[in-house]
PDB file of C-alpha atoms in Angstrom:
ATOM      1  CA  UNK A 166      -0.113  -0.207  -0.087  1.00  0.00           C
ATOM      2  CA  UNK A 167       1.929   3.150  -0.995  1.00  0.00           C
ATOM      3  CA  UNK A 168      -0.857   5.611   0.834  1.00  0.00           C
ATOM      4  CA  UNK A 169      -0.054   8.463   2.451  1.00  0.00           C
ATOM      5  CA  UNK A 170       2.330   8.156   5.456  1.00  0.00           C
ATOM      6  CA  UNK A 171       2.969   9.983   8.598  1.00  0.00           C
ATOM      7  CA  UNK A 172       5.323   9.855  11.231  1.00  0.00           C
ATOM      8  CA  UNK A 173       5.132   9.505  14.694  1.00  0.00           C
ATOM      9  CA  UNK A 174       1.436   8.266  15.044  1.00  0.00           C
ATOM     10  CA  UNK A 175       1.677  10.011  18.624  1.00  0.00           C
ATOM     11  CA  UNK A 176       3.795  12.002  20.102  1.00  0.00           C
ATOM     12  CA  UNK A 177       3.735  13.414  23.611  1.00  0.00           C
ATOM     13  CA  UNK A 178       5.551  16.411  24.917  1.00  0.00           C
ATOM     14  CA  UNK A 179       5.771  18.646  27.633  1.00  0.00           C
ATOM     15  CA  UNK A 180       4.400  22.453  27.168  1.00  0.00           C
ATOM     16  CA  UNK A 181       7.391  24.439  25.405  1.00  0.00           C
ATOM     17  CA  UNK A 182       9.363  21.953  23.612  1.00  0.00           C
ATOM     18  CA  UNK A 183       9.727  21.687  19.936  1.00  0.00           C
ATOM     19  CA  UNK A 184       7.910  18.918  17.632  1.00  0.00           C
ATOM     20  CA  UNK A 185       8.402  17.790  14.057  1.00  0.00           C
ATOM     21  CA  UNK A 186       6.186  15.723  12.249  1.00  0.00           C
ATOM     22  CA  UNK A 187       6.798  13.999   8.965  1.00  0.00           C
ATOM     23  CA  UNK A 188       4.446  13.250   5.916  1.00  0.00           C
ATOM     24  CA  UNK A 189       5.326  11.033   2.713  1.00  0.00           C
ATOM     25  CA  UNK A 190       3.047  11.441   0.583  1.00  0.00           C
ATOM     26  CA  UNK A 191       1.889   9.186  -2.341  1.00  0.00           C
ATOM     27  CA  UNK A 192       4.998   9.278  -4.710  1.00  0.00           C
ATOM     28  CA  UNK A 193       3.510  10.947  -7.840  1.00  0.00           C
ATOM     29  CA  UNK A 194       1.277  13.280  -6.104  1.00  0.00           C
ATOM     30  CA  UNK A 195       2.693  16.954  -6.297  1.00  0.00           C
ATOM     31  CA  UNK A 196       0.598  18.695  -3.928  1.00  0.00           C
ATOM     32  CA  UNK A 197       0.705  17.857  -0.058  1.00  0.00           C
ATOM     33  CA  UNK A 198      -1.273  19.591   2.565  1.00  0.00           C
ATOM     34  CA  UNK A 199      -1.147  19.867   6.274  1.00  0.00           C
ATOM     35  CA  UNK A 200      -4.805  19.847   8.294  1.00  0.00           C
ATOM     36  CA  UNK A 201      -5.399  20.543  12.143  1.00  0.00           C
ATOM     37  CA  UNK A 202      -8.201  18.165  13.659  1.00  0.00           C
ATOM     38  CA  UNK A 203      -9.499  18.956  17.071  1.00  0.00           C
ATOM     39  CA  UNK A 204     -12.438  16.623  18.653  1.00  0.00           C
ATOM     40  CA  UNK A 205     -15.699  17.126  16.952  1.00  0.00           C
ATOM     41  CA  UNK A 206     -14.529  18.950  14.313  1.00  0.00           C
ATOM     42  CA  UNK A 207     -13.536  18.662  10.659  1.00  0.00           C
ATOM     43  CA  UNK A 208     -10.142  18.968   9.591  1.00  0.00           C
ATOM     44  CA  UNK A 209      -8.882  22.772   9.439  1.00  0.00           C
ATOM     45  CA  UNK A 210      -6.534  23.548   6.460  1.00  0.00           C
ATOM     46  CA  UNK A 211      -2.991  24.991   7.420  1.00  0.00           C
ATOM     47  CA  UNK A 212      -0.737  25.279   4.543  1.00  0.00           C
ATOM     48  CA  UNK A 213      -0.227  23.376   1.424  1.00  0.00           C
ATOM     49  CA  UNK A 214       2.968  22.808  -0.894  1.00  0.00           C
ATOM     50  CA  UNK A 215       2.801  22.331  -5.012  1.00  0.00           C
ATOM     51  CA  UNK A 216       6.103  20.581  -5.102  1.00  0.00           C
ATOM     52  CA  UNK A 217       8.582  22.240  -3.018  1.00  0.00           C
ATOM     53  CA  UNK A 218       6.824  25.730  -3.169  1.00  0.00           C
ATOM     54  CA  UNK A 219       4.638  26.562  -0.067  1.00  0.00           C
ATOM     55  CA  UNK A 220       1.633  28.094  -1.982  1.00  0.00           C
ATOM     56  CA  UNK A 221      -0.648  29.192   0.869  1.00  0.00           C
ATOM     57  CA  UNK A 222      -0.604  29.109   4.684  1.00  0.00           C
ATOM     58  CA  UNK A 223      -4.240  29.614   6.754  1.00  0.00           C
ATOM     59  CA  UNK A 224      -3.896  32.580   9.762  1.00  0.00           C
ATOM     60  CA  UNK A 225      -4.287  29.604  12.017  1.00  0.00           C
ATOM     61  CA  UNK A 226      -0.548  28.701  10.988  1.00  0.00           C
ATOM     62  CA  UNK A 227       1.540  31.067  13.631  1.00  0.00           C
ATOM     63  CA  UNK A 228       4.875  32.192  13.778  1.00  0.00           C
ATOM     64  CA  UNK A 229       5.896  29.195  16.135  1.00  0.00           C
ATOM     65  CA  UNK A 230       4.545  26.746  13.055  1.00  0.00           C
ATOM     66  CA  UNK A 231       6.930  26.311  10.111  1.00  0.00           C
ATOM     67  CA  UNK A 232       6.644  23.532   7.033  1.00  0.00           C
ATOM     68  CA  UNK A 233       8.784  22.602   4.342  1.00  0.00           C
ATOM     69  CA  UNK A 234       8.835  20.168   1.565  1.00  0.00           C
ATOM     70  CA  UNK A 235      12.578  20.862   0.309  1.00  0.00           C
ATOM     71  CA  UNK A 236      12.855  18.497  -2.362  1.00  0.00           C
ATOM     72  CA  UNK A 237       9.023  18.063  -3.061  1.00  0.00           C
ATOM     73  CA  UNK A 238       8.854  14.770  -1.589  1.00  0.00           C
ATOM     74  CA  UNK A 239       8.489  14.385   1.950  1.00  0.00           C
ATOM     75  CA  UNK A 240       7.270  17.330   4.275  1.00  0.00           C
ATOM     76  CA  UNK A 241       8.071  18.384   7.925  1.00  0.00           C
ATOM     77  CA  UNK A 242       5.464  20.457  10.418  1.00  0.00           C
ATOM     78  CA  UNK A 243       7.464  22.091  12.970  1.00  0.00           C
ATOM     79  CA  UNK A 244       6.053  23.254  15.939  1.00  0.00           C
ATOM     80  CA  UNK A 245       8.543  25.395  18.478  1.00  0.00           C
ATOM     81  CA  UNK A 246       7.535  26.396  21.763  1.00  0.00           C
ATOM     82  CA  UNK A 247       4.350  24.203  22.106  1.00  0.00           C
ATOM     83  CA  UNK A 248       1.174  25.377  24.029  1.00  0.00           C
ATOM     84  CA  UNK A 249      -1.788  23.391  25.617  1.00  0.00           C
ATOM     85  CA  UNK A 250      -4.101  24.451  22.545  1.00  0.00           C
ATOM     86  CA  UNK A 251      -1.409  22.861  20.062  1.00  0.00           C
ATOM     87  CA  UNK A 252      -2.881  19.491  21.406  1.00  0.00           C
ATOM     88  CA  UNK A 253      -4.618  17.971  18.148  1.00  0.00           C
ATOM     89  CA  UNK A 254      -4.512  15.500  15.560  1.00  0.00           C
ATOM     90  CA  UNK A 255      -2.117  16.765  12.515  1.00  0.00           C
ATOM     91  CA  UNK A 256      -3.351  15.249   9.275  1.00  0.00           C
ATOM     92  CA  UNK A 257      -1.581  15.308   6.211  1.00  0.00           C
ATOM     93  CA  UNK A 258      -2.979  14.673   2.907  1.00  0.00           C
ATOM     94  CA  UNK A 259      -1.571  14.804  -0.949  1.00  0.00           C
ATOM     95  CA  UNK A 260      -3.092  15.336  -4.422  1.00  0.00           C
ATOM     96  CA  UNK A 261      -2.478  15.345  -7.968  1.00  0.00           C
ATOM     97  CA  UNK A 262      -2.356  18.919  -9.468  1.00  0.00           C
ATOM     98  CA  UNK A 263      -5.034  19.996 -11.388  1.00  0.00           C
ATOM     99  CA  UNK A 264      -8.596  20.757 -10.873  1.00  0.00           C
ATOM    100  CA  UNK A 265     -10.954  18.531  -9.150  1.00  0.00           C
ATOM    101  CA  UNK A 266      -8.741  15.970  -7.557  1.00  0.00           C
ATOM    102  CA  UNK A 267      -9.446  14.638  -4.318  1.00  0.00           C
ATOM    103  CA  UNK A 268      -6.843  14.528  -1.567  1.00  0.00           C
ATOM    104  CA  UNK A 269      -5.919  11.696   0.046  1.00  0.00           C
ATOM    105  CA  UNK A 270      -5.302  11.176   3.800  1.00  0.00           C
ATOM    106  CA  UNK A 271      -3.068   9.725   6.030  1.00  0.00           C
ATOM    107  CA  UNK A 272      -3.690   8.570   9.556  1.00  0.00           C
ATOM    108  CA  UNK A 273      -2.529  11.619  11.548  1.00  0.00           C
ATOM    109  CA  UNK A 274      -0.157  12.381  14.221  1.00  0.00           C
ATOM    110  CA  UNK A 275      -1.962  12.879  17.182  1.00  0.00           C
ATOM    111  CA  UNK A 276       0.003  15.767  19.489  1.00  0.00           C
ATOM    112  CA  UNK A 277      -0.345  15.905  23.070  1.00  0.00           C
ATOM    113  CA  UNK A 278       1.032  18.229  25.353  1.00  0.00           C
ATOM    114  CA  UNK A 279       1.451  17.840  28.798  1.00  0.00           C
TER     115      UNK A 279
ATOM    116  CA  UNK B 170     -16.426  31.320   9.910  1.00  0.00           C
ATOM    117  CA  UNK B 171     -18.436  27.798   8.931  1.00  0.00           C
ATOM    118  CA  UNK B 172     -18.528  27.968   5.507  1.00  0.00           C
ATOM    119  CA  UNK B 173     -19.556  24.097   5.378  1.00  0.00           C
ATOM    120  CA  UNK B 174     -21.789  22.846   7.906  1.00  0.00           C
ATOM    121  CA  UNK B 175     -23.172  19.343   8.556  1.00  0.00           C
ATOM    122  CA  UNK B 176     -26.048  19.885  10.868  1.00  0.00           C
ATOM    123  CA  UNK B 177     -26.748  16.448  11.963  1.00  0.00           C
ATOM    124  CA  UNK B 178     -23.913  15.539  14.572  1.00  0.00           C
ATOM    125  CA  UNK B 179     -25.478  11.765  14.255  1.00  0.00           C
ATOM    126  CA  UNK B 180     -27.991   9.395  12.397  1.00  0.00           C
ATOM    127  CA  UNK B 181     -28.537   5.749  13.099  1.00  0.00           C
ATOM    128  CA  UNK B 182     -30.118   3.499  10.468  1.00  0.00           C
ATOM    129  CA  UNK B 183     -31.223  -0.058  10.030  1.00  0.00           C
ATOM    130  CA  UNK B 184     -28.968  -2.204   7.945  1.00  0.00           C
ATOM    131  CA  UNK B 185     -30.356  -2.617   4.616  1.00  0.00           C
ATOM    132  CA  UNK B 186     -32.453   0.881   4.838  1.00  0.00           C
ATOM    133  CA  UNK B 187     -31.146   4.228   3.172  1.00  0.00           C
ATOM    134  CA  UNK B 188     -28.599   6.699   4.946  1.00  0.00           C
ATOM    135  CA  UNK B 189     -28.948  10.238   3.873  1.00  0.00           C
ATOM    136  CA  UNK B 190     -26.274  12.569   5.310  1.00  0.00           C
ATOM    137  CA  UNK B 191     -26.937  16.130   4.325  1.00  0.00           C
ATOM    138  CA  UNK B 192     -24.407  19.353   4.010  1.00  0.00           C
ATOM    139  CA  UNK B 193     -24.651  23.215   3.189  1.00  0.00           C
ATOM    140  CA  UNK B 194     -22.302  25.292   2.347  1.00  0.00           C
ATOM    141  CA  UNK B 195     -22.559  29.322   2.184  1.00  0.00           C
ATOM    142  CA  UNK B 196     -19.676  30.287  -0.439  1.00  0.00           C
ATOM    143  CA  UNK B 197     -20.627  30.149  -4.372  1.00  0.00           C
ATOM    144  CA  UNK B 198     -16.925  29.913  -4.993  1.00  0.00           C
ATOM    145  CA  UNK B 199     -17.149  26.556  -4.367  1.00  0.00           C
ATOM    146  CA  UNK B 200     -17.183  24.464  -7.316  1.00  0.00           C
ATOM    147  CA  UNK B 201     -16.143  20.943  -6.213  1.00  0.00           C
ATOM    148  CA  UNK B 202     -17.693  18.502  -3.328  1.00  0.00           C
ATOM    149  CA  UNK B 203     -16.153  15.606  -1.769  1.00  0.00           C
ATOM    150  CA  UNK B 204     -17.393  13.229   0.960  1.00  0.00           C
ATOM    151  CA  UNK B 205     -14.972  11.301   3.092  1.00  0.00           C
ATOM    152  CA  UNK B 206     -15.466   8.418   5.538  1.00  0.00           C
ATOM    153  CA  UNK B 207     -13.686   8.319   8.875  1.00  0.00           C
ATOM    154  CA  UNK B 208     -12.987   5.047  11.311  1.00  0.00           C
ATOM    155  CA  UNK B 209     -11.432   5.977  14.692  1.00  0.00           C
ATOM    156  CA  UNK B 210      -7.639   6.307  14.390  1.00  0.00           C
ATOM    157  CA  UNK B 211      -7.315   6.670  10.881  1.00  0.00           C
ATOM    158  CA  UNK B 212      -7.414   9.200   8.427  1.00  0.00           C
ATOM    159  CA  UNK B 213     -10.118  10.244   6.179  1.00  0.00           C
ATOM    160  CA  UNK B 214     -10.831   8.083   3.254  1.00  0.00           C
ATOM    161  CA  UNK B 215     -12.049   9.702   0.310  1.00  0.00           C
ATOM    162  CA  UNK B 216     -15.455   8.138  -0.705  1.00  0.00           C
ATOM    163  CA  UNK B 217     -16.906  10.109  -3.660  1.00  0.00           C
ATOM    164  CA  UNK B 218     -16.688  13.449  -5.116  1.00  0.00           C
ATOM    165  CA  UNK B 219     -19.085  15.934  -7.494  1.00  0.00           C
ATOM    166  CA  UNK B 220     -18.282  18.679  -9.635  1.00  0.00           C
ATOM    167  CA  UNK B 221     -20.444  21.831  -9.828  1.00  0.00           C
ATOM    168  CA  UNK B 222     -21.087  21.128 -13.563  1.00  0.00           C
ATOM    169  CA  UNK B 223     -23.471  17.916 -12.448  1.00  0.00           C
ATOM    170  CA  UNK B 224     -26.369  17.347 -10.029  1.00  0.00           C
ATOM    171  CA  UNK B 225     -25.635  13.954  -9.182  1.00  0.00           C
ATOM    172  CA  UNK B 226     -23.059  11.107  -9.109  1.00  0.00           C
ATOM    173  CA  UNK B 227     -23.257   7.390  -8.528  1.00  0.00           C
ATOM    174  CA  UNK B 228     -20.796   4.873  -7.404  1.00  0.00           C
ATOM    175  CA  UNK B 229     -22.196   1.559  -6.048  1.00  0.00           C
ATOM    176  CA  UNK B 230     -24.146   1.947  -3.021  1.00  0.00           C
ATOM    177  CA  UNK B 231     -22.939   5.763  -2.506  1.00  0.00           C
ATOM    178  CA  UNK B 232     -24.716   8.586  -4.481  1.00  0.00           C
ATOM    179  CA  UNK B 233     -23.773  12.300  -4.013  1.00  0.00           C
ATOM    180  CA  UNK B 234     -26.759  14.922  -4.938  1.00  0.00           C
ATOM    181  CA  UNK B 235     -25.776  18.403  -5.671  1.00  0.00           C
ATOM    182  CA  UNK B 236     -28.306  21.225  -5.335  1.00  0.00           C
ATOM    183  CA  UNK B 237     -26.503  24.328  -6.244  1.00  0.00           C
ATOM    184  CA  UNK B 238     -29.159  26.779  -5.942  1.00  0.00           C
ATOM    185  CA  UNK B 239     -29.966  25.822  -2.379  1.00  0.00           C
ATOM    186  CA  UNK B 240     -26.015  25.451  -1.854  1.00  0.00           C
ATOM    187  CA  UNK B 241     -26.504  21.721  -0.369  1.00  0.00           C
ATOM    188  CA  UNK B 242     -25.215  18.210  -1.063  1.00  0.00           C
ATOM    189  CA  UNK B 243     -26.253  15.182   0.476  1.00  0.00           C
ATOM    190  CA  UNK B 244     -24.755  11.325   0.135  1.00  0.00           C
ATOM    191  CA  UNK B 245     -27.261   8.251   0.122  1.00  0.00           C
ATOM    192  CA  UNK B 246     -26.036   4.980   0.813  1.00  0.00           C
ATOM    193  CA  UNK B 247     -28.444   2.324  -0.278  1.00  0.00           C
ATOM    194  CA  UNK B 248     -28.845  -0.412   1.250  1.00  0.00           C
ATOM    195  CA  UNK B 249     -26.804   0.643   4.378  1.00  0.00           C
ATOM    196  CA  UNK B 250     -24.351  -1.789   6.103  1.00  0.00           C
ATOM    197  CA  UNK B 251     -22.729  -2.015   9.459  1.00  0.00           C
ATOM    198  CA  UNK B 252     -19.229  -1.644   8.227  1.00  0.00           C
ATOM    199  CA  UNK B 253     -20.973   2.022   7.067  1.00  0.00           C
ATOM    200  CA  UNK B 254     -20.816   2.896  10.346  1.00  0.00           C
ATOM    201  CA  UNK B 255     -18.138   5.856  10.584  1.00  0.00           C
ATOM    202  CA  UNK B 256     -17.826   9.376  10.642  1.00  0.00           C
ATOM    203  CA  UNK B 257     -18.615  11.009   7.430  1.00  0.00           C
ATOM    204  CA  UNK B 258     -17.082  14.749   6.704  1.00  0.00           C
ATOM    205  CA  UNK B 259     -18.324  16.856   3.675  1.00  0.00           C
ATOM    206  CA  UNK B 260     -15.542  19.024   2.010  1.00  0.00           C
ATOM    207  CA  UNK B 261     -16.099  21.686  -0.544  1.00  0.00           C
ATOM    208  CA  UNK B 262     -13.205  23.008  -2.269  1.00  0.00           C
ATOM    209  CA  UNK B 263     -12.119  26.282  -4.931  1.00  0.00           C
ATOM    210  CA  UNK B 264      -9.604  28.265  -5.404  1.00  0.00           C
ATOM    211  CA  UNK B 265      -7.282  26.134  -3.796  1.00  0.00           C
ATOM    212  CA  UNK B 266      -9.192  26.178  -0.486  1.00  0.00           C
ATOM    213  CA  UNK B 267     -10.945  23.046   1.077  1.00  0.00           C
ATOM    214  CA  UNK B 268     -13.281  23.320   3.652  1.00  0.00           C
ATOM    215  CA  UNK B 269     -14.905  20.590   5.706  1.00  0.00           C
ATOM    216  CA  UNK B 270     -18.267  20.478   7.613  1.00  0.00           C
ATOM    217  CA  UNK B 271     -17.899  19.039  11.433  1.00  0.00           C
ATOM    218  CA  UNK B 272     -19.107  15.471  10.774  1.00  0.00           C
ATOM    219  CA  UNK B 273     -22.102  13.284  11.086  1.00  0.00           C
ATOM    220  CA  UNK B 274     -21.469  10.191  12.876  1.00  0.00           C
ATOM    221  CA  UNK B 275     -23.699   7.449  11.061  1.00  0.00           C
ATOM    222  CA  UNK B 276     -24.305   4.195  12.934  1.00  0.00           C
ATOM    223  CA  UNK B 277     -26.064   1.182  11.133  1.00  0.00           C
ATOM    224  CA  UNK B 278     -27.702  -1.156  13.177  1.00  0.00           C
ATOM    225  CA  UNK B 279     -28.056  -4.868  12.421  1.00  0.00           C
TER     226      UNK B 279
END
């Protein structure tokens, strides 16, 4: 199965620490998206890449958040100086370029801030 | 701003009957609509989609209907099966922006 892969599946850390998540998209997909999901809500868009270019960022993405996709393949999402409110499921999705292309999601990284 | 709304947090149906999940959107710039299914501890799985030039798309037991004038879409599952029990999210996309509803938990009783 060559679906979207996310690591780690779970991350528990103390408030104030930095965390980094990795996403490996479906290999032929050139678009990659990051979302955040909290309990009882749908996924909320954070940012997206087309190849290595970060084309859009949500205002939800504060200065403590940074995402990279250096070679247009895998992506990392880093959160610096984590806060309690950062506790959530972080989802990655990928899609082909072009209109009307569905996004395919990974199983997410669940972040818990102690 | 809730641009995509699923007003029913839960729905329970009997096996073999029809399940109808509803979704409303506010932004007329959306031109592509999707339904995702989510099991616990897994990411959302793409189910079916429809572009704004159509009013119906069917894939096996799943049919999505789009009413653009009402800004409303629905997912019909018939016949419903216990394995369909999951949270269903609708999503609306346009201009590289995709918004999700809060989800409807479907329970199909044997």
